CSV table of C-alpha atoms and ligand atoms in Angstrom, one decimal:
chain,number,residue,atom,x,y,z
G,1,MET,CA,-54.2,-98.4,-97.0
G,2,ARG,CA,-54.4,-100.8,-94.0
G,3,ILE,CA,-51.1,-101.4,-92.3
G,4,ALA,CA,-50.8,-104.4,-89.9
G,5,ARG,CA,-48.1,-105.7,-87.7
G,6,PHE,CA,-47.9,-109.5,-87.6
G,7,THR,CA,-45.9,-112.5,-86.7
G,8,THR,CA,-45.6,-116.1,-88.0
G,9,ASP,CA,-43.8,-117.0,-84.7
G,10,GLU,CA,-40.8,-115.2,-85.9
G,11,ASP,CA,-39.8,-111.6,-85.5
G,12,PRO,CA,-42.7,-109.2,-85.9
G,13,ARG,CA,-43.1,-107.6,-89.4
G,14,PHE,CA,-45.3,-105.1,-91.0
G,15,GLY,CA,-47.6,-105.6,-93.9
G,16,VAL,CA,-50.4,-104.1,-96.0
G,17,ILE,CA,-53.8,-105.8,-95.7
G,18,GLY,CA,-55.3,-106.7,-99.1
G,19,GLU,CA,-56.8,-109.5,-101.1
G,20,ALA,CA,-55.5,-112.1,-103.5
G,21,ASP,CA,-57.8,-114.4,-105.4
G,22,GLY,CA,-60.6,-113.4,-103.1
G,23,VAL,CA,-58.6,-114.4,-100.0
G,24,PRO,CA,-57.6,-111.8,-97.4
G,25,VAL,CA,-53.8,-111.4,-97.3
G,26,VAL,CA,-51.1,-109.4,-95.8
G,27,ALA,CA,-48.4,-108.2,-98.1
G,28,ALA,CA,-45.1,-108.0,-96.2
G,29,ILE,CA,-43.2,-104.7,-96.3
G,30,THR,CA,-39.5,-104.2,-95.7
G,31,GLY,CA,-39.4,-102.3,-92.4
G,32,ASP,CA,-41.4,-100.1,-90.0
G,33,PRO,CA,-43.6,-97.9,-92.3
G,34,LEU,CA,-43.4,-95.0,-89.8
G,35,TYR,CA,-39.7,-94.7,-90.6
G,36,ALA,CA,-39.0,-96.5,-93.8
G,37,GLY,CA,-42.2,-95.9,-95.8
G,38,VAL,CA,-44.1,-98.7,-97.5
G,39,GLN,CA,-41.9,-100.9,-99.7
G,40,LEU,CA,-43.4,-104.3,-100.5
G,41,THR,CA,-41.1,-107.4,-100.3
G,42,GLY,CA,-43.3,-109.3,-102.7
G,43,GLU,CA,-44.2,-111.9,-100.1
G,44,LYS,CA,-47.9,-112.4,-99.4
G,45,LEU,CA,-49.4,-114.4,-96.6
G,46,SER,CA,-52.9,-115.5,-96.0
G,47,LEU,CA,-54.4,-113.5,-93.1
G,48,ASP,CA,-55.4,-116.8,-91.6
G,49,ASP,CA,-51.8,-117.9,-91.4
G,50,VAL,CA,-50.5,-114.9,-89.4
G,51,ARG,CA,-51.1,-113.6,-85.9
G,52,LEU,CA,-51.9,-109.9,-85.9
G,53,LEU,CA,-50.1,-107.8,-83.2
G,54,ALA,CA,-50.7,-104.3,-81.9
G,55,PRO,CA,-50.2,-102.3,-85.1
G,56,VAL,CA,-47.9,-99.9,-83.4
G,57,LEU,CA,-45.8,-100.0,-80.3
G,58,PRO,CA,-45.8,-96.4,-79.0
G,59,ARG,CA,-42.2,-95.5,-78.3
G,60,SER,CA,-43.1,-92.8,-75.8
G,61,LYS,CA,-46.8,-92.7,-74.9
G,62,VAL,CA,-50.5,-93.3,-75.3
G,63,ILE,CA,-52.4,-90.2,-74.6
G,64,GLY,CA,-56.0,-90.6,-73.3
G,65,ILE,CA,-58.8,-88.0,-73.6
G,66,GLY,CA,-61.4,-88.2,-70.9
G,67,ARG,CA,-65.1,-87.1,-71.1
G,68,ASN,CA,-65.0,-86.2,-74.8
G,69,TYR,CA,-68.6,-87.3,-75.4
G,70,ALA,CA,-71.2,-85.3,-73.5
G,71,ALA,CA,-73.5,-88.3,-73.0
G,72,HIS,CA,-70.7,-90.4,-71.5
G,73,ALA,CA,-69.6,-87.6,-69.2
G,74,ALA,CA,-73.2,-87.4,-68.0
G,75,GLU,CA,-73.6,-91.1,-67.4
G,76,LEU,CA,-70.8,-91.0,-64.9
G,77,GLY,CA,-72.1,-87.9,-63.3
G,78,ASN,CA,-69.4,-85.6,-64.7
G,79,GLU,CA,-69.5,-82.2,-66.3
G,80,VAL,CA,-68.1,-81.7,-69.8
G,81,PRO,CA,-64.6,-80.3,-69.4
G,82,SER,CA,-63.9,-76.8,-70.8
G,83,GLU,CA,-60.5,-78.0,-72.1
G,84,PRO,CA,-59.6,-81.5,-73.1
G,85,LEU,CA,-59.0,-83.8,-70.1
G,86,VAL,CA,-55.7,-85.5,-70.8
G,87,PHE,CA,-54.1,-88.6,-69.1
G,88,LEU,CA,-51.4,-91.0,-70.1
G,89,LYS,CA,-51.2,-94.7,-70.5
G,90,PRO,CA,-47.7,-96.3,-70.6
G,91,ASN,CA,-46.7,-98.3,-73.7
G,92,THR,CA,-46.6,-101.4,-71.4
G,93,SER,CA,-50.4,-101.2,-71.3
G,94,VAL,CA,-50.6,-101.9,-75.0
G,95,VAL,CA,-51.7,-105.3,-76.3
G,96,GLY,CA,-52.9,-106.4,-79.7
G,97,PRO,CA,-56.0,-107.9,-81.3
G,98,GLY,CA,-56.8,-111.3,-79.8
G,99,ASP,CA,-54.6,-110.8,-76.8
G,100,PRO,CA,-56.2,-111.6,-73.5
G,101,ILE,CA,-57.2,-108.7,-71.1
G,102,LEU,CA,-56.1,-110.1,-67.8
G,103,TYR,CA,-58.5,-109.2,-65.0
G,104,PRO,CA,-56.3,-107.9,-62.2
G,105,GLY,CA,-57.0,-108.9,-58.6
G,106,PHE,CA,-56.9,-105.2,-57.4
G,107,THR,CA,-60.1,-104.2,-59.1
G,108,GLU,CA,-63.7,-105.3,-58.8
G,109,ASP,CA,-65.0,-103.2,-61.7
G,110,LEU,CA,-63.1,-103.6,-64.9
G,111,GLN,CA,-64.8,-101.7,-67.7
G,112,TYR,CA,-64.5,-101.4,-71.5
G,113,GLU,CA,-64.4,-98.0,-73.4
G,114,GLY,CA,-64.5,-98.3,-77.2
G,115,GLU,CA,-62.6,-95.5,-78.9
G,116,LEU,CA,-61.2,-94.2,-82.2
G,117,ALA,CA,-57.4,-94.0,-81.8
G,118,VAL,CA,-55.1,-91.7,-83.8
G,119,VAL,CA,-51.5,-92.7,-84.6
G,120,ILE,CA,-49.0,-89.9,-84.9
G,121,GLY,CA,-46.7,-90.0,-87.9
G,122,ARG,CA,-44.0,-87.5,-87.2
G,123,ILE,CA,-42.3,-85.6,-84.4
G,124,CYS,CA,-44.2,-82.4,-83.8
G,125,LYS,CA,-44.9,-79.6,-81.2
G,126,ASP,CA,-47.3,-76.7,-81.2
G,127,VAL,CA,-49.3,-78.1,-84.2
G,128,PRO,CA,-51.9,-75.6,-85.4
G,129,VAL,CA,-55.4,-77.0,-85.8
G,130,GLU,CA,-55.3,-76.5,-89.5
G,131,ASP,CA,-52.1,-78.5,-89.8
G,132,ALA,CA,-53.1,-81.5,-87.6
G,133,ALA,CA,-53.8,-83.8,-90.6
G,134,LYS,CA,-50.1,-83.5,-91.6
G,135,VAL,CA,-48.9,-85.2,-88.4
G,136,ILE,CA,-51.4,-88.1,-88.5
G,137,HIS,CA,-50.1,-91.5,-89.7
G,138,GLY,CA,-53.5,-93.2,-89.5
G,139,TYR,CA,-56.2,-94.5,-87.3
G,140,THR,CA,-56.9,-97.6,-85.4
G,141,VAL,CA,-59.4,-99.0,-82.8
G,142,ALA,CA,-58.8,-99.0,-79.1
G,143,ASN,CA,-60.3,-100.3,-75.9
G,144,ASP,CA,-59.4,-97.8,-73.1
G,145,VAL,CA,-59.7,-100.5,-70.4
G,146,THR,CA,-60.5,-98.8,-67.1
G,147,ALA,CA,-60.7,-100.0,-63.5
G,148,ARG,CA,-63.7,-97.8,-62.7
G,149,ASP,CA,-63.5,-98.4,-58.9
G,150,LEU,CA,-59.8,-97.3,-58.8
G,151,GLN,CA,-60.5,-94.4,-61.1
G,152,ARG,CA,-62.8,-93.0,-58.4
G,153,THR,CA,-60.6,-93.8,-55.4
G,154,ASP,CA,-56.9,-93.6,-56.5
G,155,GLY,CA,-56.8,-89.8,-57.1
G,156,GLN,CA,-54.5,-90.3,-60.1
G,157,TRP,CA,-55.7,-92.5,-62.9
G,158,THR,CA,-52.4,-94.2,-63.5
G,159,ARG,CA,-53.3,-97.6,-62.1
G,160,ALA,CA,-57.0,-97.4,-63.2
G,161,LYS,CA,-56.0,-96.7,-66.8
G,162,GLY,CA,-52.4,-97.7,-67.2
G,163,SER,CA,-52.0,-101.2,-65.9
G,164,ASP,CA,-50.6,-104.0,-68.1
G,165,GLY,CA,-53.1,-105.0,-70.8
G,166,PHE,CA,-55.3,-101.9,-70.3
G,167,CYS,CA,-54.8,-100.6,-73.9
G,168,PRO,CA,-55.8,-103.1,-76.6
G,169,ILE,CA,-55.3,-101.6,-80.1
G,170,GLY,CA,-55.8,-102.9,-83.6
G,171,PRO,CA,-56.5,-104.8,-85.7
G,172,TRP,CA,-54.5,-102.5,-88.1
G,173,ILE,CA,-53.9,-98.9,-89.0
G,174,GLU,CA,-56.1,-97.3,-91.7
G,175,THR,CA,-54.1,-94.5,-93.3
G,176,ASP,CA,-56.8,-93.0,-95.5
G,177,LEU,CA,-60.1,-92.2,-93.7
G,178,ASP,CA,-62.5,-89.3,-93.1
G,179,ILE,CA,-63.1,-89.6,-89.4
G,180,THR,CA,-65.7,-86.8,-89.0
G,181,ASP,CA,-68.7,-89.1,-88.7
G,182,LEU,CA,-67.8,-92.8,-88.0
G,183,ARG,CA,-69.9,-95.2,-86.0
G,184,VAL,CA,-68.2,-96.5,-82.9
G,185,THR,CA,-69.8,-99.7,-81.4
G,186,THR,CA,-68.8,-102.0,-78.6
G,187,THR,CA,-70.2,-105.5,-78.0
G,188,VAL,CA,-69.8,-107.8,-75.0
G,189,GLY,CA,-70.6,-111.2,-76.2
G,190,ASP,CA,-73.5,-110.6,-78.5
G,191,ARG,CA,-74.8,-107.6,-76.6
G,192,VAL,CA,-74.3,-104.2,-78.2
G,193,VAL,CA,-73.3,-101.9,-75.3
G,194,GLN,CA,-72.0,-98.8,-77.0
G,195,ASP,CA,-73.2,-97.2,-80.3
G,196,GLY,CA,-72.0,-93.7,-80.9
G,197,SER,CA,-70.4,-91.6,-83.6
G,198,THR,CA,-67.2,-89.6,-83.8
G,199,ASP,CA,-69.3,-86.6,-84.8
G,200,GLN,CA,-70.4,-86.5,-81.1
G,201,MET,CA,-66.9,-85.7,-79.9
G,202,ILE,CA,-66.7,-82.4,-78.0
G,203,PHE,CA,-63.1,-81.7,-79.0
G,204,LYS,CA,-62.4,-83.0,-82.5
G,205,VAL,CA,-59.2,-84.7,-83.5
G,206,PRO,CA,-57.4,-81.6,-84.9
G,207,GLU,CA,-58.2,-79.7,-81.7
G,208,LEU,CA,-56.9,-82.6,-79.6
G,209,ILE,CA,-53.6,-82.7,-81.5
G,210,ALA,CA,-53.2,-78.9,-81.2
G,211,TYR,CA,-54.0,-79.0,-77.5
G,212,VAL,CA,-51.8,-81.9,-76.6
G,213,SER,CA,-48.9,-80.8,-78.7
G,214,SER,CA,-49.1,-77.3,-77.1
G,215,PHE,CA,-47.4,-78.8,-74.0
G,216,MET,CA,-46.0,-82.1,-75.0
G,217,THR,CA,-43.8,-83.2,-78.0
G,218,LEU,CA,-45.5,-85.9,-80.0
G,219,LEU,CA,-43.3,-88.6,-81.5
G,220,PRO,CA,-43.9,-91.0,-84.4
G,221,GLY,CA,-46.0,-93.9,-83.1
G,222,ASP,CA,-47.6,-92.0,-80.2
G,223,VAL,CA,-51.2,-92.8,-80.0
G,224,ILE,CA,-54.1,-90.6,-78.9
G,225,LEU,CA,-57.3,-92.2,-77.7
G,226,THR,CA,-60.1,-89.8,-78.5
G,227,GLY,CA,-62.7,-90.6,-75.8
G,228,THR,CA,-65.6,-93.0,-75.5
G,229,PRO,CA,-69.3,-92.7,-76.3
G,230,GLU,CA,-71.9,-93.4,-73.7
G,231,GLY,CA,-72.7,-97.0,-72.6
G,232,VAL,CA,-69.6,-97.9,-70.6
G,233,GLY,CA,-69.9,-100.9,-68.3
G,234,PRO,CA,-68.3,-103.9,-66.8
G,235,MET,CA,-66.4,-106.7,-68.4
G,236,ASN,CA,-66.0,-110.1,-66.6
G,237,PRO,CA,-63.7,-113.1,-67.1
G,238,GLY,CA,-64.9,-115.1,-70.0
G,239,ASP,CA,-66.4,-112.1,-71.9
G,240,GLU,CA,-65.4,-111.5,-75.5
G,241,VAL,CA,-65.3,-107.7,-76.0
G,242,SER,CA,-65.3,-106.2,-79.5
G,243,VAL,CA,-64.9,-102.6,-80.5
G,244,THR,CA,-65.7,-101.6,-84.1
G,245,VAL,CA,-64.9,-98.3,-85.7
G,246,GLU,CA,-66.6,-97.9,-89.1
G,247,GLY,CA,-64.1,-97.8,-91.9
G,248,ILE,CA,-61.3,-99.4,-89.8
G,249,GLY,CA,-62.4,-102.7,-88.4
G,250,THR,CA,-63.0,-104.7,-85.3
G,251,LEU,CA,-60.8,-105.2,-82.3
G,252,THR,CA,-61.6,-108.2,-80.2
G,253,ASN,CA,-60.2,-109.3,-76.9
G,254,LYS,CA,-61.2,-111.8,-74.3
G,255,VAL,CA,-61.2,-111.1,-70.6
G,256,VAL,CA,-59.3,-113.7,-68.7
G,257,SER,CA,-59.1,-114.3,-65.0
G,258,ARG,CA,-55.6,-114.2,-63.5
G,259,ASP,CA,-56.3,-117.2,-61.4
W,1,LIG,MG1,-61.5,-93.5,-72.5
């Protein structure tokens, strides 16, 4: 099932993506599916008539995983970590599909990182690897936007990874998916710049959930970004950047100058 969050210029609502008479639609549901389950209201709207929003607003945190693909670690001159490399992005960095990525004035090297994102479905702590699937609500697509120059010079990654607009997610959450070998691609304009597979992850999703939950309580709606394949590079104002994860969909955002 694909769950979207959308607006028709009124309060955001949730819905299930489907098809009616060959037209893509979103079937509205009564509340937030993380808390209220999925109960259809009966209203169906054409996908063309709604604006999709970030499919989840993390209430507490977005957790990033660094250097989780060996070829990506190598391209930036880094070793593969012996344990998952964890950082945080605040929920204020989250934007949705189609939202602009504003190019801040404090960086000269804004880069894309296409990633599979995991949405947590229930409060949990100390989750064993074998139980990780039980705490997953679903999966979406993310662009772990990074100011690469500041990542090198700031010491902490907070500004380089956590600034406003640095966490586009969407277009929706896919709740039923085998994520062991999914293609992850990123395009800038019509150039394919990343083309990897989730089977190249060093630490797999169940291991990441076990590791992160060993020191931090996970809440419903928390998001884990699982790392990016090789091929990271710059985005510039005017660029349209799309990240596609096989079986989920495509997240597209345009980079816009603040000026
Ligand atoms: Mg990343």
